mmCIF file of C-alpha atoms and ligand atoms in Angstrom:
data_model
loop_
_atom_site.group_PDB
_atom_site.id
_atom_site.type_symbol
_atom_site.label_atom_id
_atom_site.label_comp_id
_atom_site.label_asym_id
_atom_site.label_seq_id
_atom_site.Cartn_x
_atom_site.Cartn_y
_atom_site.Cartn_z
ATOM 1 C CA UNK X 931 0.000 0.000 0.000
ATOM 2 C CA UNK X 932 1.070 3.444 -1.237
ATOM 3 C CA UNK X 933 0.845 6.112 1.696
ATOM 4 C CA UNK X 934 1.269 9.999 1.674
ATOM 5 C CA UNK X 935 2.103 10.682 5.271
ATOM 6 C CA UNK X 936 2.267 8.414 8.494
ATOM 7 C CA UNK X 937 2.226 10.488 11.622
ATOM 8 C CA UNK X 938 2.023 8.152 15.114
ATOM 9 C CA UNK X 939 0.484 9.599 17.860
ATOM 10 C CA UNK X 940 -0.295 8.007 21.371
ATOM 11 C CA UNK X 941 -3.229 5.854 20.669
ATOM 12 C CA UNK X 942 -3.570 6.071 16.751
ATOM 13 C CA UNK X 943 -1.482 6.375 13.127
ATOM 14 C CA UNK X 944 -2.937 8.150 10.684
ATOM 15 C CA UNK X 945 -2.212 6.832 7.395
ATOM 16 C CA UNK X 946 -2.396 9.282 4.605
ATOM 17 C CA UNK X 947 -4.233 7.019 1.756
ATOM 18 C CA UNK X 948 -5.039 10.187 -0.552
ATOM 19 C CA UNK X 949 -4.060 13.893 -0.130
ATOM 20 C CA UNK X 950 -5.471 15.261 2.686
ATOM 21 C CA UNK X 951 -7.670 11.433 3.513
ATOM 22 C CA UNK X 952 -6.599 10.172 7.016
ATOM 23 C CA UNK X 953 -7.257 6.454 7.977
ATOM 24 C CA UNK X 954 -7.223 6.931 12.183
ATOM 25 C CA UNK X 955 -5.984 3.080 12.814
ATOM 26 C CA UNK X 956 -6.193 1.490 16.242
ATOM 27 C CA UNK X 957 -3.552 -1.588 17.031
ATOM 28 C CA UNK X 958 -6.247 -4.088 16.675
ATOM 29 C CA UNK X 959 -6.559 -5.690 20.682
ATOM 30 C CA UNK X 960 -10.295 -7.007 19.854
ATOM 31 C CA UNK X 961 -13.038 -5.750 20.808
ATOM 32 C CA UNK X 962 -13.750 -2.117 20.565
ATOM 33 C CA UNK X 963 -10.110 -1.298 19.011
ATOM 34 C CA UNK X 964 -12.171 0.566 16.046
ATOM 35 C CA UNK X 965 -10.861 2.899 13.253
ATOM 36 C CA UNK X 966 -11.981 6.279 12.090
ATOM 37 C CA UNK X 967 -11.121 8.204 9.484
ATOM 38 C CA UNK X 968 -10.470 12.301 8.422
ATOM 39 C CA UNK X 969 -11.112 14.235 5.436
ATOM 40 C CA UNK X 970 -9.142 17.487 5.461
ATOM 41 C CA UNK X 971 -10.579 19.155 2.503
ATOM 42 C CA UNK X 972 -13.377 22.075 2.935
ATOM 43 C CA UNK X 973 -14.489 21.997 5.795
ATOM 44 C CA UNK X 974 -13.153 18.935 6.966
ATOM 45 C CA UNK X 975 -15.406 15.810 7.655
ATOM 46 C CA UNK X 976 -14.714 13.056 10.721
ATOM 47 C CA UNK X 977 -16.196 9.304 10.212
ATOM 48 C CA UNK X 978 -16.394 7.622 13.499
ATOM 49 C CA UNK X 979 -15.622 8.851 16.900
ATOM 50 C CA UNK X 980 -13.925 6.030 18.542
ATOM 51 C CA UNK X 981 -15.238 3.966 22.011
ATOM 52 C CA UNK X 982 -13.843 6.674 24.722
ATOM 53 C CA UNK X 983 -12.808 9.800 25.196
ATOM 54 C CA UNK X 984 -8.929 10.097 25.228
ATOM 55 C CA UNK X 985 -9.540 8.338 21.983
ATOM 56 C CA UNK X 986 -11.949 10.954 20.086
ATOM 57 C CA UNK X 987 -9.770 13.595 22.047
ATOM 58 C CA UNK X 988 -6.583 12.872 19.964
ATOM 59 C CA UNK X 989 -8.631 12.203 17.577
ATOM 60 C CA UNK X 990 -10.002 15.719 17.413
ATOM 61 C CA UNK X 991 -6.597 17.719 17.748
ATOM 62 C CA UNK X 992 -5.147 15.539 15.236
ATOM 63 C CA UNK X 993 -8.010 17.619 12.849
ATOM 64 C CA UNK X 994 -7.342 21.040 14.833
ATOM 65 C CA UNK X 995 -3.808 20.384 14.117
ATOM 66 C CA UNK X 996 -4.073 19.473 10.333
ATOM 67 C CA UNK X 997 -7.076 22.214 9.333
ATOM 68 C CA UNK X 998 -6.710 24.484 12.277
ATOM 69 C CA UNK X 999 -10.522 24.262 13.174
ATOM 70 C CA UNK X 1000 -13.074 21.447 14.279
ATOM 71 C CA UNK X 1001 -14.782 19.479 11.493
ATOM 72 C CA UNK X 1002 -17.979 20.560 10.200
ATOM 73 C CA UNK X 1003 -19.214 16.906 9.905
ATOM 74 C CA UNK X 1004 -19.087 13.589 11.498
ATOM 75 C CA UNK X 1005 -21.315 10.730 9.803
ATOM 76 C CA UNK X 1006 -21.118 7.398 11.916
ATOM 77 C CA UNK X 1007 -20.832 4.522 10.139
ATOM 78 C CA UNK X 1008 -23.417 3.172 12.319
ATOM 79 C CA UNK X 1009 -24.448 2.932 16.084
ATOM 80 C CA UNK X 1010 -22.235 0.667 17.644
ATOM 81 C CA UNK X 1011 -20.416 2.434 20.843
ATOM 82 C CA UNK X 1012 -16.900 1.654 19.555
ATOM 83 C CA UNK X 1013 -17.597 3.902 16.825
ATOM 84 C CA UNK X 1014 -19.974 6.903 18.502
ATOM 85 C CA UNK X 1015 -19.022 7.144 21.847
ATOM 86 C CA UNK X 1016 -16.759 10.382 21.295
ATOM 87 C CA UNK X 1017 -19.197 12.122 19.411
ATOM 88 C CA UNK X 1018 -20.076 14.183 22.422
ATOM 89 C CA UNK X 1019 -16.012 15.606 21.879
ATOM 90 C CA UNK X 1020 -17.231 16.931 18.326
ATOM 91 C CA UNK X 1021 -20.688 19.338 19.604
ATOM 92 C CA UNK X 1022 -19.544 21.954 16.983
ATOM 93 C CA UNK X 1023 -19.920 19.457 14.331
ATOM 94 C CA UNK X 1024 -22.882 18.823 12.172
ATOM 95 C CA UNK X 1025 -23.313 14.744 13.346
ATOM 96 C CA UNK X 1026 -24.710 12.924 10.901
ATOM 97 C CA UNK X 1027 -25.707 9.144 11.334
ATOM 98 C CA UNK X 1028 -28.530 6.648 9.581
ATOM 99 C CA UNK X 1029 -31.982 7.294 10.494
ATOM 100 C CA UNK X 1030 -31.985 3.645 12.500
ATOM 101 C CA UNK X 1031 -29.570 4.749 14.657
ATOM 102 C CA UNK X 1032 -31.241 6.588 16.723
ATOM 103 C CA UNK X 1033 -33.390 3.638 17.724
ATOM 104 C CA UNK X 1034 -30.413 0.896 17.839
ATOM 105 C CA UNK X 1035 -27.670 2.841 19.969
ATOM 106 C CA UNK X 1036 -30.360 2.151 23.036
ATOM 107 C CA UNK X 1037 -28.916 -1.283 23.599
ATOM 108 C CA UNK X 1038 -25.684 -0.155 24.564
ATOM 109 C CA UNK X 1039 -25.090 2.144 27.873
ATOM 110 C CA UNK X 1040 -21.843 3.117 29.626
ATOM 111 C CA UNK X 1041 -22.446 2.056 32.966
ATOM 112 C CA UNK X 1042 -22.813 -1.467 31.889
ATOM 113 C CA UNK X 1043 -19.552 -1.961 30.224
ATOM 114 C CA UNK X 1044 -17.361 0.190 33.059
ATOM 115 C CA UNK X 1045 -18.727 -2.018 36.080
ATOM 116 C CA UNK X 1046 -17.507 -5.014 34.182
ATOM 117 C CA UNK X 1047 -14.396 -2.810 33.687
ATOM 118 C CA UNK X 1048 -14.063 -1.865 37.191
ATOM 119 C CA UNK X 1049 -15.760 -5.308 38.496
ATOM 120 C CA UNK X 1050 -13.033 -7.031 41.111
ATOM 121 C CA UNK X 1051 -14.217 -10.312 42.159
ATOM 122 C CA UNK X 1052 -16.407 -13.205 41.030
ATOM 123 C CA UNK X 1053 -15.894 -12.610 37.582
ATOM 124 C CA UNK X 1054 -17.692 -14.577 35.572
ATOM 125 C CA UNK X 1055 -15.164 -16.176 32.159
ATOM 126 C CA UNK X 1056 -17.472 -14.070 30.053
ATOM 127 C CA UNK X 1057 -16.446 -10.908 32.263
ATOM 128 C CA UNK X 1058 -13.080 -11.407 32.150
ATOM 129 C CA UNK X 1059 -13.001 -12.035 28.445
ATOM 130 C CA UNK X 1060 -14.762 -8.579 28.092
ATOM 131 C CA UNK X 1061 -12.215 -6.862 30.855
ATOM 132 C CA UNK X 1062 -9.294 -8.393 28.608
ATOM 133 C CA UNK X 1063 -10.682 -6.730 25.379
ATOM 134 C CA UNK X 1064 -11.189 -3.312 26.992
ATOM 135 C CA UNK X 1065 -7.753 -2.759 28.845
ATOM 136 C CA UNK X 1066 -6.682 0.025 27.652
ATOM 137 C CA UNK X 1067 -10.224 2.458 27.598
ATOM 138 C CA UNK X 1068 -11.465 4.608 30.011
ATOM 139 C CA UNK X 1069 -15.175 4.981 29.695
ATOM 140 C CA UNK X 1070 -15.819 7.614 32.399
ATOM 141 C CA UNK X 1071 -18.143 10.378 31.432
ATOM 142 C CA UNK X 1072 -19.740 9.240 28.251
ATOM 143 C CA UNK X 1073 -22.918 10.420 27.361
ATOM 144 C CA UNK X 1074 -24.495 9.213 24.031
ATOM 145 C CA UNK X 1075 -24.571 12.239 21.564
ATOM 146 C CA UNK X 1076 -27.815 12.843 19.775
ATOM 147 C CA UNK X 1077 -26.762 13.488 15.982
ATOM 148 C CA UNK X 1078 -28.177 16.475 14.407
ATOM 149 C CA UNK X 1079 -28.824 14.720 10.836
ATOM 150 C CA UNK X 1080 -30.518 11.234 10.489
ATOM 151 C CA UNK X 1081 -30.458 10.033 6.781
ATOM 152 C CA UNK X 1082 -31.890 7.492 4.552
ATOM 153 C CA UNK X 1083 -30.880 8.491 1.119
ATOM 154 C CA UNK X 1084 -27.854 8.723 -0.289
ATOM 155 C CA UNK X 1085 -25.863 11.676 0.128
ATOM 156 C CA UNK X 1086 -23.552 13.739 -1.534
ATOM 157 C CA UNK X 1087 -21.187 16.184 0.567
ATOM 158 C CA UNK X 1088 -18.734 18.780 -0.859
ATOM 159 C CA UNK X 1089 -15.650 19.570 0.761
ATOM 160 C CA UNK X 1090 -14.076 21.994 -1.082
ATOM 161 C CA UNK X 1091 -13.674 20.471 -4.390
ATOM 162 C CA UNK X 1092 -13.475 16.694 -2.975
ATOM 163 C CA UNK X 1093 -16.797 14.870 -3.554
ATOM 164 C CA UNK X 1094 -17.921 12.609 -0.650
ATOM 165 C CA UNK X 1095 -20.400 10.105 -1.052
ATOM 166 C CA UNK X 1096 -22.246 8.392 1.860
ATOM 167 C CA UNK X 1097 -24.162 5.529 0.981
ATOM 168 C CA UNK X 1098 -26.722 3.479 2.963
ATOM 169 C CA UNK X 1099 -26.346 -0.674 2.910
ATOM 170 C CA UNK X 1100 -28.502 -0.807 5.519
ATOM 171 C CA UNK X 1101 -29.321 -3.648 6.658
ATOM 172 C CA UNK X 1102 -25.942 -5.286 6.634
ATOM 173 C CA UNK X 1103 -23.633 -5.134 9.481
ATOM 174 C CA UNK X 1104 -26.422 -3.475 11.565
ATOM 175 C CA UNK X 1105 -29.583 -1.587 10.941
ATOM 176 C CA UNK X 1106 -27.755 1.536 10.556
ATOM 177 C CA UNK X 1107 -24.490 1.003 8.064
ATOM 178 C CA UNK X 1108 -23.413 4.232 5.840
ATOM 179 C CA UNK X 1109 -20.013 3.570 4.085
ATOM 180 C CA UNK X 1110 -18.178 6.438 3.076
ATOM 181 C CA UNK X 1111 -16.776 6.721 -0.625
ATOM 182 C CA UNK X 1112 -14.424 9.041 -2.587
ATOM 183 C CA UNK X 1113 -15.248 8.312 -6.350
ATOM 184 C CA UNK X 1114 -11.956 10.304 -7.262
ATOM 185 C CA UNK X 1115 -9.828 9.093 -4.758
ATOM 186 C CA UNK X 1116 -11.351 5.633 -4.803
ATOM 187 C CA UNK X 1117 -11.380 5.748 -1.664
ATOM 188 C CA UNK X 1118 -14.035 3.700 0.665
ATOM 189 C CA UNK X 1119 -14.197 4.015 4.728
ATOM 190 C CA UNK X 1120 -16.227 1.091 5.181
ATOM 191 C CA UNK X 1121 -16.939 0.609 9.145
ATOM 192 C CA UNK X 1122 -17.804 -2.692 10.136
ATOM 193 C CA UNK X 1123 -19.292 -3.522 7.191
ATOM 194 C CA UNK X 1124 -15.727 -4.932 6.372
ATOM 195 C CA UNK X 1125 -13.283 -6.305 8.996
ATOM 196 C CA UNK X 1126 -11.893 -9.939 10.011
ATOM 197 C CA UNK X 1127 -13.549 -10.821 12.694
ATOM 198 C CA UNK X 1128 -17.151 -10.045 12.107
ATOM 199 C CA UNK X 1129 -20.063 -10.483 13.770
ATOM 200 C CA UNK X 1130 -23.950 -10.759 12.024
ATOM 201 C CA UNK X 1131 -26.651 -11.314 14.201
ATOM 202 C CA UNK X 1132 -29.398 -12.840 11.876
ATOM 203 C CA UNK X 1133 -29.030 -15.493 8.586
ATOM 204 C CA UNK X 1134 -31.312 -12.575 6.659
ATOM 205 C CA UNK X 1135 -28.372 -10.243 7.810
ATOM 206 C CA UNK X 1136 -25.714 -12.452 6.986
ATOM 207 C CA UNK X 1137 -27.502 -12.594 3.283
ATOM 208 C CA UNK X 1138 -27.967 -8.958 2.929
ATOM 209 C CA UNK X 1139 -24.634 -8.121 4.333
ATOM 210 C CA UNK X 1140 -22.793 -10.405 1.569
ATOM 211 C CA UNK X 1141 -24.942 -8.382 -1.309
ATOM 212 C CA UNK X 1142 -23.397 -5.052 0.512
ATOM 213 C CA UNK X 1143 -19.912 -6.822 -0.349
ATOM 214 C CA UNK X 1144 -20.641 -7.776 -3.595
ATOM 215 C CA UNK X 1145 -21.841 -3.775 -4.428
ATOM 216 C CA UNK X 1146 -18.730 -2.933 -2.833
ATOM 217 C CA UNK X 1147 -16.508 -5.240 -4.859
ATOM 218 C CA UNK X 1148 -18.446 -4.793 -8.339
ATOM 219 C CA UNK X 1149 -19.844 -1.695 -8.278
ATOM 220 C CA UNK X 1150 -18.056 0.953 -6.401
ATOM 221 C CA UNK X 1151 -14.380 -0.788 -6.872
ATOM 222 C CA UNK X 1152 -12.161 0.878 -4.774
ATOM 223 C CA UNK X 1153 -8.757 0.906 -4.511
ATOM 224 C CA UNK X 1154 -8.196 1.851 -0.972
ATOM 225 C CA UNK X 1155 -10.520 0.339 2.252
ATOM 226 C CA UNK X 1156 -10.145 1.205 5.339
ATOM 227 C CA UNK X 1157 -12.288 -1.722 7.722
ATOM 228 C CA UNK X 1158 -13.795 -0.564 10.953
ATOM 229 C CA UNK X 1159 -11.455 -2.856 12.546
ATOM 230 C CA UNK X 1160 -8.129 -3.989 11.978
ATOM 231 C CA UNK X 1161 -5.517 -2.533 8.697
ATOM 232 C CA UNK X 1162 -6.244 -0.918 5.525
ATOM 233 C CA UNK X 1163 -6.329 -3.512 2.478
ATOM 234 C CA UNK X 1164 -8.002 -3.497 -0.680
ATOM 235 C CA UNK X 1165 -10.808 -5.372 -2.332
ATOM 236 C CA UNK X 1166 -9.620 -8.692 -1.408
ATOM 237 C CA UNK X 1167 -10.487 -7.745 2.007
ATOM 238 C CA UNK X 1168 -14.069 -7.174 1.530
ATOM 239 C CA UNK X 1169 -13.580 -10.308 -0.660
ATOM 240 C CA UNK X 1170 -12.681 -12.446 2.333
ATOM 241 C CA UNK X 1171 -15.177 -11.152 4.862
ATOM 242 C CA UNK X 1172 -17.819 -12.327 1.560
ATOM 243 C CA UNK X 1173 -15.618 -15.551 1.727
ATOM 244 C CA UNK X 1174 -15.863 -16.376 5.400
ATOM 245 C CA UNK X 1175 -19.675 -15.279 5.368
ATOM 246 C CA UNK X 1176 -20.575 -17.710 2.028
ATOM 247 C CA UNK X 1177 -18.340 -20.663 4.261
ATOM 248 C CA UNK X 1178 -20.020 -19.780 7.859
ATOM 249 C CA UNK X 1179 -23.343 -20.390 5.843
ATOM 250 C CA UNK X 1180 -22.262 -23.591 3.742
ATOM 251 C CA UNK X 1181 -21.120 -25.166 6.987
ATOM 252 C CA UNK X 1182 -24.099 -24.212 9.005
ATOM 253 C CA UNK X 1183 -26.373 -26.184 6.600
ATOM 254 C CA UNK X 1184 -24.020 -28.765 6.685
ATOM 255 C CA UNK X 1185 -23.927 -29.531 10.293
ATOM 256 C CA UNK X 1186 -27.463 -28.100 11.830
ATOM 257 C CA UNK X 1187 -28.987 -30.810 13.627
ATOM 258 C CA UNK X 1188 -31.911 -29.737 15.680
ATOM 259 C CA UNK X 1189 -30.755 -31.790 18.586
ATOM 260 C CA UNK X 1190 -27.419 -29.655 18.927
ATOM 261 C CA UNK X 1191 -27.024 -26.791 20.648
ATOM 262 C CA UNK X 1192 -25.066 -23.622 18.720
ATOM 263 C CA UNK X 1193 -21.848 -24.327 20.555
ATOM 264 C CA UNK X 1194 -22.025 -27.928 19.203
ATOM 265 C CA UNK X 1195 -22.922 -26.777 15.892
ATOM 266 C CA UNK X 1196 -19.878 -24.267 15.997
ATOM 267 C CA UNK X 1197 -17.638 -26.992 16.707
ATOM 268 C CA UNK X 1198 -18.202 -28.946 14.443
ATOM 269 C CA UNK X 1199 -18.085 -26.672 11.168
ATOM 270 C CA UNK X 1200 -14.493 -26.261 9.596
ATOM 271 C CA UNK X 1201 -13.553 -22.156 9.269
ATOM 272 C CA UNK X 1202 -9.841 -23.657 9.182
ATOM 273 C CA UNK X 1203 -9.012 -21.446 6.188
ATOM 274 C CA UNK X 1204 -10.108 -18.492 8.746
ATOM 275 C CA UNK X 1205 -8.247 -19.115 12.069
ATOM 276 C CA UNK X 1206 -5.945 -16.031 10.898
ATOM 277 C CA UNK X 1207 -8.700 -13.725 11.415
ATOM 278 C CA UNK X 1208 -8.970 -12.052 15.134
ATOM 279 C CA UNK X 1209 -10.650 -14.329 17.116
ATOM 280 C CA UNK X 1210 -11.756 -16.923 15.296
ATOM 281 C CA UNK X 1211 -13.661 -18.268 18.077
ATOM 282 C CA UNK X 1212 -16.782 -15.057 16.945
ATOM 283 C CA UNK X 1213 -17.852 -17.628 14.889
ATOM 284 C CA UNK X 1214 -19.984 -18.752 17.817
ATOM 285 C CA UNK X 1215 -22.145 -15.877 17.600
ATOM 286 C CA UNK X 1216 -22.684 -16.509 13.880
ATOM 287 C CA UNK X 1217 -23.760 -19.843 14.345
ATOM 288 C CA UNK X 1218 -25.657 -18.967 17.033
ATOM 289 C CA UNK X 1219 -27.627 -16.492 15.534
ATOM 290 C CA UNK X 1220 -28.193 -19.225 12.548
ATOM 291 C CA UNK X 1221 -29.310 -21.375 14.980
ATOM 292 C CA UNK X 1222 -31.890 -19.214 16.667
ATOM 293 C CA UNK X 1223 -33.332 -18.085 12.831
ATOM 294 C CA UNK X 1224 -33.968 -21.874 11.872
ATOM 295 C CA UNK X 1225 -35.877 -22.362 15.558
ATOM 296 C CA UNK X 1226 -37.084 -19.194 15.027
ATOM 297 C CA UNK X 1227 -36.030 -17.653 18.299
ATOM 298 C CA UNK X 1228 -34.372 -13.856 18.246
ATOM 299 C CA UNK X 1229 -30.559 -13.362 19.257
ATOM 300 C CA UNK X 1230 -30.109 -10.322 21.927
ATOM 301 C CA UNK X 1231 -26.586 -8.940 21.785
ATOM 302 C CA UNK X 1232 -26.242 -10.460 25.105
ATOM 303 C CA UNK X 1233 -22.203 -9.989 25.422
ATOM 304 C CA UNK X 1234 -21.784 -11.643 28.822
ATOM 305 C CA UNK X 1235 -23.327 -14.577 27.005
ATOM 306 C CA UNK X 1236 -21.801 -14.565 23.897
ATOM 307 C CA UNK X 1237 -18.245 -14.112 25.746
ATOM 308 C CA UNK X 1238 -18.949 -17.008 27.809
ATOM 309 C CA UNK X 1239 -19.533 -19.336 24.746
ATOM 310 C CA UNK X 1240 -17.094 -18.005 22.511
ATOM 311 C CA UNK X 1241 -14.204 -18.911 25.558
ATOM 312 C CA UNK X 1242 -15.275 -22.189 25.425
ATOM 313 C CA UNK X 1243 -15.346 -22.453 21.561
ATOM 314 C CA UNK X 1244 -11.666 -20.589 22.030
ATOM 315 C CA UNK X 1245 -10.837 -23.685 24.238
ATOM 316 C CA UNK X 1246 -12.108 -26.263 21.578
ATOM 317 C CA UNK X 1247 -10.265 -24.355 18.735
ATOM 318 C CA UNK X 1248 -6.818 -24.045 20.761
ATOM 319 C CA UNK X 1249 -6.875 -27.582 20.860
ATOM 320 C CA UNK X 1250 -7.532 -28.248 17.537
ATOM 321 C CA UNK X 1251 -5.730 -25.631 15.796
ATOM 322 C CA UNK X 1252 -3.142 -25.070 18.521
ATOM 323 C CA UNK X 1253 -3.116 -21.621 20.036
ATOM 324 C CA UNK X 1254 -3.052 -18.665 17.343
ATOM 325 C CA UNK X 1255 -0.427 -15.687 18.724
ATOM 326 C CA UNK X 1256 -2.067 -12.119 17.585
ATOM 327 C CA UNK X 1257 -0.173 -9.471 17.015
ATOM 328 C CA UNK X 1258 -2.260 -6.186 17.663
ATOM 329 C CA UNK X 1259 0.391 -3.845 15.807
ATOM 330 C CA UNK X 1260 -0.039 -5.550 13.144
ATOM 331 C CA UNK X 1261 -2.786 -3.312 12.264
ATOM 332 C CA UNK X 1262 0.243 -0.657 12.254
ATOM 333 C CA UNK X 1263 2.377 -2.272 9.407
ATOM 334 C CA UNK X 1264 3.117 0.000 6.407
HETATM 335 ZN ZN1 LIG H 1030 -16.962 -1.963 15.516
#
């Protein structure tokens, strides 16, 4: 990959990928560890936020520092926390997100995640996974950020003579997904709609997500992509997230038994072509989610849950695999 400038700050490197386009890139620890991006052209534009504060705060003099004022816009690639938490950091900002937002962000509050942060003793497996994942955040004084814009449409903005495109492929990753693409540049910030290690929580989502890819790969074509989570690739990363959804499905039908519970299931379908994607073992939620559409039960993001299942699926896997290292910097290479 061809970069203008790299500058490294504390928490984040912002990777030039066209003149005056920042990709914000976390080192990818799991869960939370998002990316953002900055376009300093016009009057500058922010996608994403981050999870905490110290996070959108460097994220925010990083702009002052580059344009020498706040950005006029933030659109959110969608609701999840990790991505509009420091939203309340950018007031003076026009915040833009998809219309579904608004509704979806209620599932997730601040006080639930920092008393498992802050939680001492007894702690359940699934609370420790979660404490593991969020070392490193501080989640004191969040307050969710009502955006002043909810859209539907597609959406052109101008910054200066850059044109910005936000386009809606909701429902995919969630209810609320707006990529972000720069026909010129060929540039696409793409939130969690691409990233190793994702997550759908429905088979109709899992469907509707893959046609987002395919738009992605056929239509729009981009050059550079910068995932929600993890490093900046090109197509043939939104060509393996398509790839591990299409083989999560095939192997789903191929070992559903209605007498088998969705860890079971998990265990016994074959991702091996996948254990080099950050934790592997979030293909419990997947099949879980599967598993609930066929019996026609719903899946509530129930993380303590999840976290508990997906350690023992992380047990299974070590075994079978043999442990996987992770490097989080690796999100960091040039
Ligand atoms: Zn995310």
């Amino acid at each position: 990959m061809k970069y203008g400038r790299i500058i490294t700050k504390e928490k984040l490197k912002y990777y030039e990928v066209a003149p005056e386009v920042f990709a914000a890139i976390s080192p990818n620890r799991g869960l939370s560890w998002a990316n953002a991006g900055f376009v300093n052209k016009g009057k500058g534009l922010v996608y994403d936020t981050f999870f905490d504060l110290p996070h959108a705060r460097e994220l925010r003099s990083f702009c002052e520092e580059q344009s020498g004022h706040a950005p006029q816009y933030v659109v959110n690639s969608h609701y999840n926390c990790d991505h509009t938490w420091g939203n309340q950091l950018f007031g003076d900002s026009v915040v833009i997100m998809h219309k579904n937002a608004a509704a979806e962000h209620v599932t997730e509050v601040p006080e639930y995640f920092q008393a498992i942060i802050e939680k001492k003793e007894n702690l359940t497996l699934g609370e420790k996974y979660i404490q593991g994942e969020f070392k490193g955040f501080d989640l004191t004084g969040i307050k969710w950020h009502d955006p002043d814009m909810l859209i539907e449409a597609n959406t052109t903005i101008m910054l200066g003579d850059m044109e910005v495109r936000i386009i809606n492929v909701a429902p995919s990753h969630s209810d609320s997904d707006l990529l972000l693409w720069l026909p010129k540049e060929k540039v696409i910030f793409v939130g969690d709609v691409v990233f190793g290690g994702a997550i759908a929580y429905s088979a109709e989502g899992m469907k509707l997500w893959s046609k987002a890819l395919d738009f992605i790969i056929d239509e729009l074509k981009p050059e550079t992509v910068v995932p929600g989570h993890g490093a900046i690739c090109g197509v043939e990363g939104v060509q393996e997230c398509k790839d591990y959804f299409a083989k999560v499905m095939s192997e789903f039908e191929k070992n559903y038994d209605d007498g088998l519970d969705a860890l079971e299931i998990a265990k016994k379908c074959d991702i091996s072509d996948f254990m080099h994607l950050l934790e592997p073992y979030r293909l419990f939620i997947n099949i879980l989610a599967l598993t609930n559409d066929r019996r026609g039960l719903p899946t509530p993001p129930d993380w303590n849950y999840f976290a508990e299942e997906m350690m023992k699926l992380k047990a299974f896997q070590d075994q079978k695999y043999g442990e996987r290292p992770w490097d989080p910097m690796s999100s960091w290479i040039e």
